[in-house]
Amino acid sequence: MSKLNNGEPSLDKIDDYNGNESKQKRNTVRLVIIFCLVVGALVAYFKTTSVPDDYVGTKEQPGISTTK
């Protein structure tokens, strides 16, 4: 069985296994997560503060009157 796995790395040979990741990789992952959270927060903010345009009609055909 060990003859079949000569070209494949085991988990112990992988750099990021068992908490051995580099500080640069850890900071990169943190920055990506923070960036995604900020973009998501901006999208959510703009989506909740936008006012939908509910007017149906044109100048020639006014459609529904929303004024009372």
mmCIF file of N, CA, C and O in Angstrom:
data_model
loop_
_atom_site.group_PDB
_atom_site.id
_atom_site.type_symbol
_atom_site.label_atom_id
_atom_site.label_comp_id
_atom_site.label_asym_id
_atom_site.label_seq_id
_atom_site.Cartn_x
_atom_site.Cartn_y
_atom_site.Cartn_z
ATOM 1 N N MET A 1 0.819 -1.191 0.000
ATOM 2 C CA MET A 1 0.000 0.000 0.000
ATOM 3 C C MET A 1 0.863 1.255 0.000
ATOM 4 O O MET A 1 0.509 2.232 -0.606
ATOM 5 N N SER A 2 1.977 1.254 0.660
ATOM 6 C CA SER A 2 2.824 2.441 0.695
ATOM 7 C C SER A 2 3.451 2.714 -0.666
ATOM 8 O O SER A 2 3.831 3.831 -0.949
ATOM 9 N N LYS A 3 3.554 1.714 -1.527
ATOM 10 C CA LYS A 3 4.112 1.920 -2.856
ATOM 11 C C LYS A 3 3.167 2.741 -3.728
ATOM 12 O O LYS A 3 3.594 3.449 -4.620
ATOM 13 N N LEU A 4 1.871 2.672 -3.467
ATOM 14 C CA LEU A 4 0.892 3.400 -4.268
ATOM 15 C C LEU A 4 0.865 4.887 -3.922
ATOM 16 O O LEU A 4 0.475 5.706 -4.740
ATOM 17 N N ASN A 5 1.252 5.281 -2.727
ATOM 18 C CA ASN A 5 1.143 6.663 -2.272
ATOM 19 C C ASN A 5 2.469 7.408 -2.324
ATOM 20 O O ASN A 5 2.653 8.387 -1.615
ATOM 21 N N ASN A 6 3.408 7.012 -3.149
ATOM 22 C CA ASN A 6 4.701 7.672 -3.189
ATOM 23 C C ASN A 6 4.612 9.112 -3.675
ATOM 24 O O ASN A 6 5.319 9.982 -3.178
ATOM 25 N N GLY A 7 3.745 9.429 -4.623
ATOM 26 C CA GLY A 7 3.656 10.772 -5.179
ATOM 27 C C GLY A 7 2.734 11.695 -4.422
ATOM 28 O O GLY A 7 2.754 12.905 -4.611
ATOM 29 N N GLU A 8 1.885 11.179 -3.557
ATOM 30 C CA GLU A 8 0.909 11.994 -2.855
ATOM 31 C C GLU A 8 1.417 12.361 -1.459
ATOM 32 O O GLU A 8 1.943 11.529 -0.748
ATOM 33 N N PRO A 9 1.242 13.618 -1.054
ATOM 34 C CA PRO A 9 1.685 14.010 0.285
ATOM 35 C C PRO A 9 0.724 13.491 1.354
ATOM 36 O O PRO A 9 -0.480 13.383 1.129
ATOM 37 N N SER A 10 1.266 13.165 2.500
ATOM 38 C CA SER A 10 0.415 12.789 3.626
ATOM 39 C C SER A 10 0.028 14.065 4.366
ATOM 40 O O SER A 10 0.556 15.147 4.098
ATOM 41 N N LEU A 11 -0.879 13.951 5.303
ATOM 42 C CA LEU A 11 -1.318 15.135 6.032
ATOM 43 C C LEU A 11 -0.167 15.776 6.799
ATOM 44 O O LEU A 11 -0.108 16.996 6.950
ATOM 45 N N ASP A 12 0.739 14.996 7.313
ATOM 46 C CA ASP A 12 1.863 15.546 8.076
ATOM 47 C C ASP A 12 2.801 16.371 7.210
ATOM 48 O O ASP A 12 3.502 17.250 7.714
ATOM 49 N N LYS A 13 2.828 16.124 5.900
ATOM 50 C CA LYS A 13 3.723 16.853 5.007
ATOM 51 C C LYS A 13 3.104 18.148 4.485
ATOM 52 O O LYS A 13 3.803 18.979 3.917
ATOM 53 N N ILE A 14 1.823 18.344 4.684
ATOM 54 C CA ILE A 14 1.156 19.558 4.227
ATOM 55 C C ILE A 14 1.468 20.677 5.214
ATOM 56 O O ILE A 14 1.398 20.504 6.423
ATOM 57 N N ASP A 15 1.793 21.862 4.679
ATOM 58 C CA ASP A 15 2.220 22.989 5.515
ATOM 59 C C ASP A 15 1.161 23.422 6.521
ATOM 60 O O ASP A 15 1.482 23.789 7.646
ATOM 61 N N ASP A 16 -0.110 23.410 6.126
ATOM 62 C CA ASP A 16 -1.169 23.967 6.969
ATOM 63 C C ASP A 16 -1.819 22.950 7.900
ATOM 64 O O ASP A 16 -2.808 23.252 8.548
ATOM 65 N N TYR A 17 -1.291 21.780 8.002
ATOM 66 C CA TYR A 17 -1.921 20.741 8.816
ATOM 67 C C TYR A 17 -1.586 20.936 10.292
ATOM 68 O O TYR A 17 -0.461 21.262 10.660
ATOM 69 N N ASN A 18 -2.561 20.735 11.145
ATOM 70 C CA ASN A 18 -2.380 20.699 12.597
ATOM 71 C C ASN A 18 -1.884 22.038 13.158
ATOM 72 O O ASN A 18 -1.032 22.080 14.034
ATOM 73 N N GLY A 19 -2.403 23.145 12.651
ATOM 74 C CA GLY A 19 -2.077 24.456 13.202
ATOM 75 C C GLY A 19 -0.701 24.967 12.832
ATOM 76 O O GLY A 19 -0.168 25.844 13.501
ATOM 77 N N ASN A 20 -0.104 24.469 11.785
ATOM 78 C CA ASN A 20 1.233 24.905 11.391
ATOM 79 C C ASN A 20 1.220 25.899 10.242
ATOM 80 O O ASN A 20 2.220 26.059 9.562
ATOM 81 N N GLU A 21 0.108 26.602 10.042
ATOM 82 C CA GLU A 21 0.032 27.536 8.925
ATOM 83 C C GLU A 21 0.911 28.757 9.201
ATOM 84 O O GLU A 21 1.175 29.100 10.346
ATOM 85 N N SER A 22 1.329 29.404 8.129
ATOM 86 C CA SER A 22 2.177 30.574 8.282
ATOM 87 C C SER A 22 1.328 31.773 8.695
ATOM 88 O O SER A 22 0.117 31.816 8.488
ATOM 89 N N LYS A 23 1.987 32.758 9.274
ATOM 90 C CA LYS A 23 1.292 33.952 9.725
ATOM 91 C C LYS A 23 0.722 34.727 8.534
ATOM 92 O O LYS A 23 -0.355 35.313 8.619
ATOM 93 N N GLN A 24 1.424 34.705 7.418
ATOM 94 C CA GLN A 24 0.960 35.401 6.219
ATOM 95 C C GLN A 24 -0.326 34.773 5.690
ATOM 96 O O GLN A 24 -1.269 35.476 5.318
ATOM 97 N N LYS A 25 -0.405 33.447 5.666
ATOM 98 C CA LYS A 25 -1.630 32.778 5.201
ATOM 99 C C LYS A 25 -2.788 33.060 6.151
ATOM 100 O O LYS A 25 -3.924 33.280 5.721
ATOM 101 N N ARG A 26 -2.517 33.054 7.439
ATOM 102 C CA ARG A 26 -3.559 33.319 8.426
ATOM 103 C C ARG A 26 -4.099 34.739 8.257
ATOM 104 O O ARG A 26 -5.315 34.959 8.292
ATOM 105 N N ASN A 27 -3.217 35.710 8.047
ATOM 106 C CA ASN A 27 -3.656 37.092 7.850
ATOM 107 C C ASN A 27 -4.415 37.261 6.534
ATOM 108 O O ASN A 27 -5.375 38.025 6.469
ATOM 109 N N THR A 28 -4.003 36.542 5.501
ATOM 110 C CA THR A 28 -4.709 36.609 4.222
ATOM 111 C C THR A 28 -6.133 36.086 4.369
ATOM 112 O O THR A 28 -7.084 36.689 3.857
ATOM 113 N N VAL A 29 -6.306 34.991 5.063
ATOM 114 C CA VAL A 29 -7.644 34.427 5.276
ATOM 115 C C VAL A 29 -8.489 35.399 6.091
ATOM 116 O O VAL A 29 -9.670 35.627 5.776
ATOM 117 N N ARG A 30 -7.916 36.010 7.097
ATOM 118 C CA ARG A 30 -8.660 36.988 7.898
ATOM 119 C C ARG A 30 -9.083 38.182 7.058
ATOM 120 O O ARG A 30 -10.212 38.665 7.180
ATOM 121 N N LEU A 31 -8.177 38.676 6.212
ATOM 122 C CA LEU A 31 -8.520 39.816 5.363
ATOM 123 C C LEU A 31 -9.630 39.477 4.376
ATOM 124 O O LEU A 31 -10.522 40.296 4.126
ATOM 125 N N VAL A 32 -9.611 38.283 3.822
ATOM 126 C CA VAL A 32 -10.661 37.868 2.885
ATOM 127 C C VAL A 32 -12.007 37.784 3.606
ATOM 128 O O VAL A 32 -13.037 38.242 3.087
ATOM 129 N N ILE A 33 -12.011 37.233 4.797
ATOM 130 C CA ILE A 33 -13.258 37.123 5.563
ATOM 131 C C ILE A 33 -13.788 38.505 5.923
ATOM 132 O O ILE A 33 -14.980 38.791 5.780
ATOM 133 N N ILE A 34 -12.900 39.391 6.376
ATOM 134 C CA ILE A 34 -13.324 40.751 6.738
ATOM 135 C C ILE A 34 -13.842 41.490 5.500
ATOM 136 O O ILE A 34 -14.865 42.178 5.559
ATOM 137 N N PHE A 35 -13.170 41.331 4.366
ATOM 138 C CA PHE A 35 -13.616 41.968 3.129
ATOM 139 C C PHE A 35 -15.012 41.485 2.741
ATOM 140 O O PHE A 35 -15.879 42.290 2.380
ATOM 141 N N CYS A 36 -15.246 40.189 2.828
ATOM 142 C CA CYS A 36 -16.568 39.641 2.477
ATOM 143 C C CYS A 36 -17.648 40.162 3.424
ATOM 144 O O CYS A 36 -18.765 40.466 2.990
ATOM 145 N N LEU A 37 -17.331 40.272 4.708
ATOM 146 C CA LEU A 37 -18.308 40.801 5.667
ATOM 147 C C LEU A 37 -18.626 42.269 5.390
ATOM 148 O O LEU A 37 -19.784 42.689 5.472
ATOM 149 N N VAL A 38 -17.612 43.055 5.041
ATOM 150 C CA VAL A 38 -17.830 44.473 4.746
ATOM 151 C C VAL A 38 -18.680 44.628 3.484
ATOM 152 O O VAL A 38 -19.625 45.434 3.453
ATOM 153 N N VAL A 39 -18.369 43.864 2.448
ATOM 154 C CA VAL A 39 -19.151 43.937 1.212
ATOM 155 C C VAL A 39 -20.589 43.500 1.482
ATOM 156 O O VAL A 39 -21.544 44.129 1.006
ATOM 157 N N GLY A 40 -20.780 42.448 2.252
ATOM 158 C CA GLY A 40 -22.125 41.997 2.597
ATOM 159 C C GLY A 40 -22.893 43.033 3.393
ATOM 160 O O GLY A 40 -24.093 43.239 3.180
ATOM 161 N N ALA A 41 -22.205 43.713 4.314
ATOM 162 C CA ALA A 41 -22.857 44.758 5.102
ATOM 163 C C ALA A 41 -23.255 45.935 4.216
ATOM 164 O O ALA A 41 -24.342 46.504 4.383
ATOM 165 N N LEU A 42 -22.406 46.305 3.264
ATOM 166 C CA LEU A 42 -22.753 47.393 2.350
ATOM 167 C C LEU A 42 -23.944 47.033 1.474
ATOM 168 O O LEU A 42 -24.846 47.853 1.269
ATOM 169 N N VAL A 43 -23.964 45.835 0.965
ATOM 170 C CA VAL A 43 -25.093 45.400 0.124
ATOM 171 C C VAL A 43 -26.376 45.390 0.951
ATOM 172 O O VAL A 43 -27.429 45.859 0.488
ATOM 173 N N ALA A 44 -26.308 44.887 2.166
ATOM 174 C CA ALA A 44 -27.501 44.854 3.023
ATOM 175 C C ALA A 44 -27.971 46.265 3.359
ATOM 176 O O ALA A 44 -29.176 46.543 3.367
ATOM 177 N N TYR A 45 -27.033 47.171 3.619
ATOM 178 C CA TYR A 45 -27.398 48.558 3.929
ATOM 179 C C TYR A 45 -28.097 49.216 2.749
ATOM 180 O O TYR A 45 -29.144 49.843 2.900
ATOM 181 N N PHE A 46 -27.503 49.086 1.558
ATOM 182 C CA PHE A 46 -28.103 49.712 0.390
ATOM 183 C C PHE A 46 -29.442 49.071 0.028
ATOM 184 O O PHE A 46 -30.341 49.743 -0.458
ATOM 185 N N LYS A 47 -29.572 47.806 0.281
ATOM 186 C CA LYS A 47 -30.836 47.135 -0.029
ATOM 187 C C LYS A 47 -31.940 47.578 0.922
ATOM 188 O O LYS A 47 -33.091 47.732 0.518
ATOM 189 N N THR A 48 -31.617 47.814 2.187
ATOM 190 C CA THR A 48 -32.651 48.206 3.147
ATOM 191 C C THR A 48 -32.985 49.681 3.070
ATOM 192 O O THR A 48 -34.088 50.081 3.429
ATOM 193 N N THR A 49 -32.052 50.519 2.611
ATOM 194 C CA THR A 49 -32.321 51.954 2.569
ATOM 195 C C THR A 49 -32.858 52.432 1.226
ATOM 196 O O THR A 49 -33.258 53.586 1.116
ATOM 197 N N SER A 50 -32.866 51.587 0.232
ATOM 198 C CA SER A 50 -33.370 52.016 -1.070
ATOM 199 C C SER A 50 -34.894 52.068 -1.049
ATOM 200 O O SER A 50 -35.555 51.251 -0.424
ATOM 201 N N VAL A 51 -35.430 53.056 -1.718
ATOM 202 C CA VAL A 51 -36.877 53.227 -1.801
ATOM 203 C C VAL A 51 -37.327 52.681 -3.145
ATOM 204 O O VAL A 51 -36.901 53.171 -4.192
ATOM 205 N N PRO A 52 -38.187 51.677 -3.145
ATOM 206 C CA PRO A 52 -38.633 51.127 -4.428
ATOM 207 C C PRO A 52 -39.558 52.101 -5.153
ATOM 208 O O PRO A 52 -40.322 52.846 -4.535
ATOM 209 N N ASP A 53 -39.481 52.102 -6.446
ATOM 210 C CA ASP A 53 -40.335 52.944 -7.268
ATOM 211 C C ASP A 53 -41.576 52.143 -7.640
ATOM 212 O O ASP A 53 -41.527 51.269 -8.503
ATOM 213 N N ASP A 54 -42.681 52.450 -6.959
ATOM 214 C CA ASP A 54 -43.908 51.688 -7.165
ATOM 215 C C ASP A 54 -44.838 52.323 -8.197
ATOM 216 O O ASP A 54 -45.958 51.863 -8.379
ATOM 217 N N TYR A 55 -44.416 53.368 -8.852
ATOM 218 C CA TYR A 55 -45.289 54.054 -9.802
ATOM 219 C C TYR A 55 -45.497 53.185 -11.031
ATOM 220 O O TYR A 55 -44.546 52.700 -11.636
ATOM 221 N N VAL A 56 -46.759 53.001 -11.375
ATOM 222 C CA VAL A 56 -47.098 52.225 -12.558
ATOM 223 C C VAL A 56 -47.817 53.159 -13.525
ATOM 224 O O VAL A 56 -48.880 53.670 -13.218
ATOM 225 N N GLY A 57 -47.205 53.404 -14.653
ATOM 226 C CA GLY A 57 -47.857 54.245 -15.652
ATOM 227 C C GLY A 57 -46.877 55.196 -16.306
ATOM 228 O O GLY A 57 -45.701 55.249 -15.977
ATOM 229 N N THR A 58 -47.416 55.965 -17.252
ATOM 230 C CA THR A 58 -46.634 56.969 -17.975
ATOM 231 C C THR A 58 -47.385 58.289 -17.904
ATOM 232 O O THR A 58 -48.454 58.385 -17.302
ATOM 233 N N LYS A 59 -46.864 59.322 -18.570
ATOM 234 C CA LYS A 59 -47.551 60.624 -18.577
ATOM 235 C C LYS A 59 -48.877 60.544 -19.338
ATOM 236 O O LYS A 59 -49.869 61.153 -18.947
ATOM 237 N N GLU A 60 -48.883 59.771 -20.423
ATOM 238 C CA GLU A 60 -50.115 59.653 -21.212
ATOM 239 C C GLU A 60 -51.142 58.764 -20.512
ATOM 240 O O GLU A 60 -52.332 59.018 -20.545
ATOM 241 N N GLN A 61 -50.689 57.697 -19.887
ATOM 242 C CA GLN A 61 -51.553 56.756 -19.187
ATOM 243 C C GLN A 61 -51.099 56.713 -17.723
ATOM 244 O O GLN A 61 -50.223 55.955 -17.367
ATOM 245 N N PRO A 62 -51.681 57.570 -16.862
ATOM 246 C CA PRO A 62 -51.163 57.713 -15.508
ATOM 247 C C PRO A 62 -51.204 56.439 -14.664
ATOM 248 O O PRO A 62 -50.425 56.291 -13.744
ATOM 249 N N GLY A 63 -52.061 55.514 -14.949
ATOM 250 C CA GLY A 63 -52.105 54.282 -14.168
ATOM 251 C C GLY A 63 -52.817 54.473 -12.842
ATOM 252 O O GLY A 63 -53.855 55.109 -12.772
ATOM 253 N N ILE A 64 -52.251 54.004 -11.793
ATOM 254 C CA ILE A 64 -52.882 54.043 -10.479
ATOM 255 C C ILE A 64 -52.532 55.342 -9.771
ATOM 256 O O ILE A 64 -51.367 55.718 -9.677
ATOM 257 N N SER A 65 -53.515 56.010 -9.234
ATOM 258 C CA SER A 65 -53.280 57.251 -8.487
ATOM 259 C C SER A 65 -52.989 56.880 -7.025
ATOM 260 O O SER A 65 -53.819 56.279 -6.349
ATOM 261 N N THR A 66 -51.814 57.266 -6.560
ATOM 262 C CA THR A 66 -51.447 56.944 -5.180
ATOM 263 C C THR A 66 -51.732 58.081 -4.230
ATOM 264 O O THR A 66 -51.578 57.936 -3.020
ATOM 265 N N THR A 67 -52.151 59.253 -4.741
ATOM 266 C CA THR A 67 -52.459 60.380 -3.880
ATOM 267 C C THR A 67 -53.925 60.322 -3.483
ATOM 268 O O THR A 67 -54.786 59.848 -4.216
ATOM 269 N N LYS A 68 -54.226 60.823 -2.306
ATOM 270 C CA LYS A 68 -55.614 60.817 -1.806
ATOM 271 C C LYS A 68 -56.158 62.201 -1.773
ATOM 272 O O LYS A 68 -55.561 63.162 -1.553
#
